[in-house]
Amino acid sequence: MSEPTREQLLEQLEDSQRRVSAVLAPMEPVQDWQREPVEWSFRYIAAHLATVEEGCHLPRVERIAAGDNPRLIRYNYTAANFNLINLADSLNAWSAARRELIDFVSRLSEQELRFTGAHEDVGDITLLDALQEILDQDRGNFRHVCQLIADYYEEAL
């Protein structure tokens, strides 16, 4: 099986962002529901998605494309207080940041796509590898959110 192309990855990233948003958006009326007090609410998940896209994914892709061969440490942004950020606003911010990432990568040269960064968990990665990592995270987020929604409705019965 061949590696996905830039165009395929960008299309999949756009689609995965829409899919996660489509399942999260209807949960806005119950955005503060949590399965357990220590788990994140739908509001927190949406805000986290926007924050990671803006503060991690986009800057990493930009640094790799610049040829800096950046050292990419594990991103762990859990100290934020998202209590005042509406779920819909977070989904809009995530969509805008994802659009910015897609537009940026669309304009890169083939040489810039071959630049690498040193990810502390997976080693050297190209820009396309970084996009695949983002896509994998989206897929995990989708599964997690779907499970939480199922749990919400099961509890509501």
mmCIF file of C-alpha atoms in Angstrom:
data_model
loop_
_atom_site.group_PDB
_atom_site.id
_atom_site.type_symbol
_atom_site.label_atom_id
_atom_site.label_comp_id
_atom_site.label_asym_id
_atom_site.label_seq_id
_atom_site.Cartn_x
_atom_site.Cartn_y
_atom_site.Cartn_z
ATOM 1 C CA MET A 1 0.000 0.000 0.000
ATOM 2 C CA SER A 2 1.444 3.359 -0.980
ATOM 3 C CA GLU A 3 1.804 6.343 1.291
ATOM 4 C CA PRO A 4 -1.054 8.855 1.034
ATOM 5 C CA THR A 5 -0.381 11.958 -1.030
ATOM 6 C CA ARG A 6 -0.562 15.495 0.290
ATOM 7 C CA GLU A 7 -3.912 15.946 -1.448
ATOM 8 C CA GLN A 8 -5.321 12.758 0.064
ATOM 9 C CA LEU A 9 -4.152 13.682 3.556
ATOM 10 C CA LEU A 10 -5.546 17.200 3.302
ATOM 11 C CA GLU A 11 -8.889 15.885 2.093
ATOM 12 C CA GLN A 12 -8.972 13.344 4.925
ATOM 13 C CA LEU A 13 -8.035 16.016 7.475
ATOM 14 C CA GLU A 14 -10.827 18.266 6.271
ATOM 15 C CA ASP A 15 -13.292 15.378 6.377
ATOM 16 C CA SER A 16 -12.204 14.133 9.811
ATOM 17 C CA GLN A 17 -12.527 17.608 11.314
ATOM 18 C CA ARG A 18 -16.039 17.908 9.885
ATOM 19 C CA ARG A 19 -17.003 14.459 11.197
ATOM 20 C CA VAL A 20 -15.850 15.163 14.741
ATOM 21 C CA SER A 21 -17.563 18.560 14.690
ATOM 22 C CA ALA A 22 -20.769 17.020 13.325
ATOM 23 C CA VAL A 23 -21.054 14.621 16.260
ATOM 24 C CA LEU A 24 -20.006 17.209 18.870
ATOM 25 C CA ALA A 25 -22.166 20.147 17.719
ATOM 26 C CA PRO A 26 -25.527 18.617 18.722
ATOM 27 C CA MET A 27 -24.181 18.155 22.254
ATOM 28 C CA GLU A 28 -24.045 21.917 22.854
ATOM 29 C CA PRO A 29 -27.217 21.934 25.004
ATOM 30 C CA VAL A 30 -25.517 19.442 27.331
ATOM 31 C CA GLN A 31 -21.950 20.633 26.758
ATOM 32 C CA ASP A 32 -21.045 20.385 30.432
ATOM 33 C CA TRP A 33 -22.095 16.750 30.832
ATOM 34 C CA GLN A 34 -19.319 14.479 32.092
ATOM 35 C CA ARG A 35 -19.349 10.720 32.491
ATOM 36 C CA GLU A 36 -17.236 11.145 35.636
ATOM 37 C CA PRO A 37 -16.161 14.323 37.472
ATOM 38 C CA VAL A 38 -12.517 13.777 36.458
ATOM 39 C CA GLU A 39 -13.315 13.424 32.746
ATOM 40 C CA TRP A 40 -13.689 16.240 30.282
ATOM 41 C CA SER A 41 -17.057 17.569 29.246
ATOM 42 C CA PHE A 42 -18.062 18.044 25.624
ATOM 43 C CA ARG A 43 -17.222 21.742 26.094
ATOM 44 C CA TYR A 44 -13.676 20.882 27.208
ATOM 45 C CA ILE A 45 -13.132 18.429 24.390
ATOM 46 C CA ALA A 46 -14.152 21.002 21.764
ATOM 47 C CA ALA A 47 -11.973 23.695 23.343
ATOM 48 C CA HIS A 48 -9.071 21.265 23.540
ATOM 49 C CA LEU A 49 -9.396 20.438 19.832
ATOM 50 C CA ALA A 50 -9.212 24.118 18.905
ATOM 51 C CA THR A 51 -6.321 24.793 21.294
ATOM 52 C CA VAL A 52 -4.245 21.862 20.030
ATOM 53 C CA GLU A 53 -4.813 22.795 16.390
ATOM 54 C CA GLU A 54 -3.857 26.434 16.990
ATOM 55 C CA GLY A 55 -1.068 25.886 19.526
ATOM 56 C CA CYS A 56 0.486 22.613 18.403
ATOM 57 C CA HIS A 57 -0.462 21.227 14.997
ATOM 58 C CA LEU A 58 -0.216 24.409 12.940
ATOM 59 C CA PRO A 59 3.013 25.682 14.548
ATOM 60 C CA ARG A 60 4.657 22.254 14.192
ATOM 61 C CA VAL A 61 3.784 22.018 10.523
ATOM 62 C CA GLU A 62 5.059 25.556 9.956
ATOM 63 C CA ARG A 63 8.353 24.809 11.736
ATOM 64 C CA ILE A 64 8.911 21.603 9.799
ATOM 65 C CA ALA A 65 8.123 23.378 6.505
ATOM 66 C CA ALA A 66 10.623 26.102 7.375
ATOM 67 C CA GLY A 67 13.378 23.485 7.377
ATOM 68 C CA ASP A 68 14.205 24.021 11.061
ATOM 69 C CA ASN A 69 14.251 20.265 11.807
ATOM 70 C CA PRO A 70 12.454 21.082 15.068
ATOM 71 C CA ARG A 71 12.462 18.860 18.118
ATOM 72 C CA LEU A 72 8.810 18.015 18.679
ATOM 73 C CA ILE A 73 8.047 17.246 22.292
ATOM 74 C CA ARG A 74 4.873 15.589 23.507
ATOM 75 C CA TYR A 75 2.103 18.196 23.603
ATOM 76 C CA ASN A 76 0.222 18.038 26.882
ATOM 77 C CA TYR A 77 -2.030 21.032 27.395
ATOM 78 C CA THR A 78 -4.311 20.062 30.263
ATOM 79 C CA ALA A 79 -4.083 23.028 32.626
ATOM 80 C CA ALA A 80 -6.502 25.281 30.730
ATOM 81 C CA ASN A 81 -9.823 26.396 32.116
ATOM 82 C CA PHE A 82 -12.327 26.171 29.280
ATOM 83 C CA ASN A 83 -15.416 26.797 31.434
ATOM 84 C CA LEU A 84 -16.379 30.031 29.683
ATOM 85 C CA ILE A 85 -15.768 28.902 26.098
ATOM 86 C CA ASN A 86 -18.902 27.783 24.306
ATOM 87 C CA LEU A 87 -18.700 24.474 22.455
ATOM 88 C CA ALA A 88 -19.884 26.033 19.167
ATOM 89 C CA ASP A 89 -17.259 28.785 19.403
ATOM 90 C CA SER A 90 -14.552 26.177 19.946
ATOM 91 C CA LEU A 91 -15.703 24.143 16.953
ATOM 92 C CA ASN A 92 -15.648 27.297 14.819
ATOM 93 C CA ALA A 93 -12.124 28.104 16.033
ATOM 94 C CA TRP A 94 -11.006 24.537 15.316
ATOM 95 C CA SER A 95 -12.468 24.712 11.831
ATOM 96 C CA ALA A 96 -10.709 28.017 11.127
ATOM 97 C CA ALA A 97 -7.366 26.707 12.396
ATOM 98 C CA ARG A 98 -7.733 23.498 10.389
ATOM 99 C CA ARG A 99 -8.550 25.544 7.283
ATOM 100 C CA GLU A 100 -5.399 27.605 7.907
ATOM 101 C CA LEU A 101 -3.314 24.431 8.230
ATOM 102 C CA ILE A 102 -4.779 22.957 5.029
ATOM 103 C CA ASP A 103 -4.271 26.185 3.085
ATOM 104 C CA PHE A 104 -0.689 26.460 4.331
ATOM 105 C CA VAL A 105 0.233 22.895 3.386
ATOM 106 C CA SER A 106 -1.493 23.253 0.005
ATOM 107 C CA ARG A 107 0.971 26.006 -0.941
ATOM 108 C CA LEU A 108 4.164 24.161 0.037
ATOM 109 C CA SER A 109 6.738 22.987 -2.473
ATOM 110 C CA GLU A 110 7.693 19.329 -2.825
ATOM 111 C CA GLN A 111 11.017 20.147 -1.132
ATOM 112 C CA GLU A 112 9.278 21.675 1.886
ATOM 113 C CA LEU A 113 7.150 18.522 2.203
ATOM 114 C CA ARG A 114 10.343 16.469 2.588
ATOM 115 C CA PHE A 115 11.712 18.484 5.526
ATOM 116 C CA THR A 116 11.636 16.693 8.851
ATOM 117 C CA GLY A 117 11.215 17.223 12.545
ATOM 118 C CA ALA A 118 12.398 15.006 15.403
ATOM 119 C CA HIS A 119 9.339 13.782 17.292
ATOM 120 C CA GLU A 120 10.249 12.518 20.765
ATOM 121 C CA ASP A 121 7.806 9.594 20.535
ATOM 122 C CA VAL A 122 8.149 8.445 16.911
ATOM 123 C CA GLY A 123 11.518 9.771 15.752
ATOM 124 C CA ASP A 124 12.115 11.697 12.538
ATOM 125 C CA ILE A 125 8.936 12.615 10.730
ATOM 126 C CA THR A 126 8.257 14.432 7.493
ATOM 127 C CA LEU A 127 5.591 17.037 7.170
ATOM 128 C CA LEU A 128 3.292 14.421 5.604
ATOM 129 C CA ASP A 129 3.995 12.113 8.547
ATOM 130 C CA ALA A 130 2.945 14.958 10.851
ATOM 131 C CA LEU A 131 -0.306 15.297 8.912
ATOM 132 C CA GLN A 132 -0.899 11.560 9.297
ATOM 133 C CA GLU A 133 -0.338 11.888 13.058
ATOM 134 C CA ILE A 134 -2.967 14.653 13.182
ATOM 135 C CA LEU A 135 -5.374 12.491 11.191
ATOM 136 C CA ASP A 136 -4.791 9.567 13.546
ATOM 137 C CA GLN A 137 -5.571 11.861 16.493
ATOM 138 C CA ASP A 138 -8.778 13.003 14.780
ATOM 139 C CA ARG A 139 -9.853 9.394 14.331
ATOM 140 C CA GLY A 140 -9.160 8.637 17.987
ATOM 141 C CA ASN A 141 -11.051 11.761 19.034
ATOM 142 C CA PHE A 142 -13.996 10.717 16.861
ATOM 143 C CA ARG A 143 -14.173 7.284 18.504
ATOM 144 C CA HIS A 144 -13.849 8.827 21.977
ATOM 145 C CA VAL A 145 -16.561 11.423 21.386
ATOM 146 C CA CYS A 146 -18.925 8.822 19.904
ATOM 147 C CA GLN A 147 -18.444 6.665 22.994
ATOM 148 C CA LEU A 148 -19.123 9.614 25.298
ATOM 149 C CA ILE A 149 -22.273 10.472 23.371
ATOM 150 C CA ALA A 150 -23.447 6.869 23.651
ATOM 151 C CA ASP A 151 -22.708 6.994 27.392
ATOM 152 C CA TYR A 152 -24.680 10.251 27.708
ATOM 153 C CA TYR A 153 -27.731 8.792 26.025
ATOM 154 C CA GLU A 154 -27.476 5.562 27.991
ATOM 155 C CA GLU A 155 -27.399 7.562 31.226
ATOM 156 C CA ALA A 156 -30.340 9.691 30.064
ATOM 157 C CA LEU A 157 -32.585 6.605 29.637
#
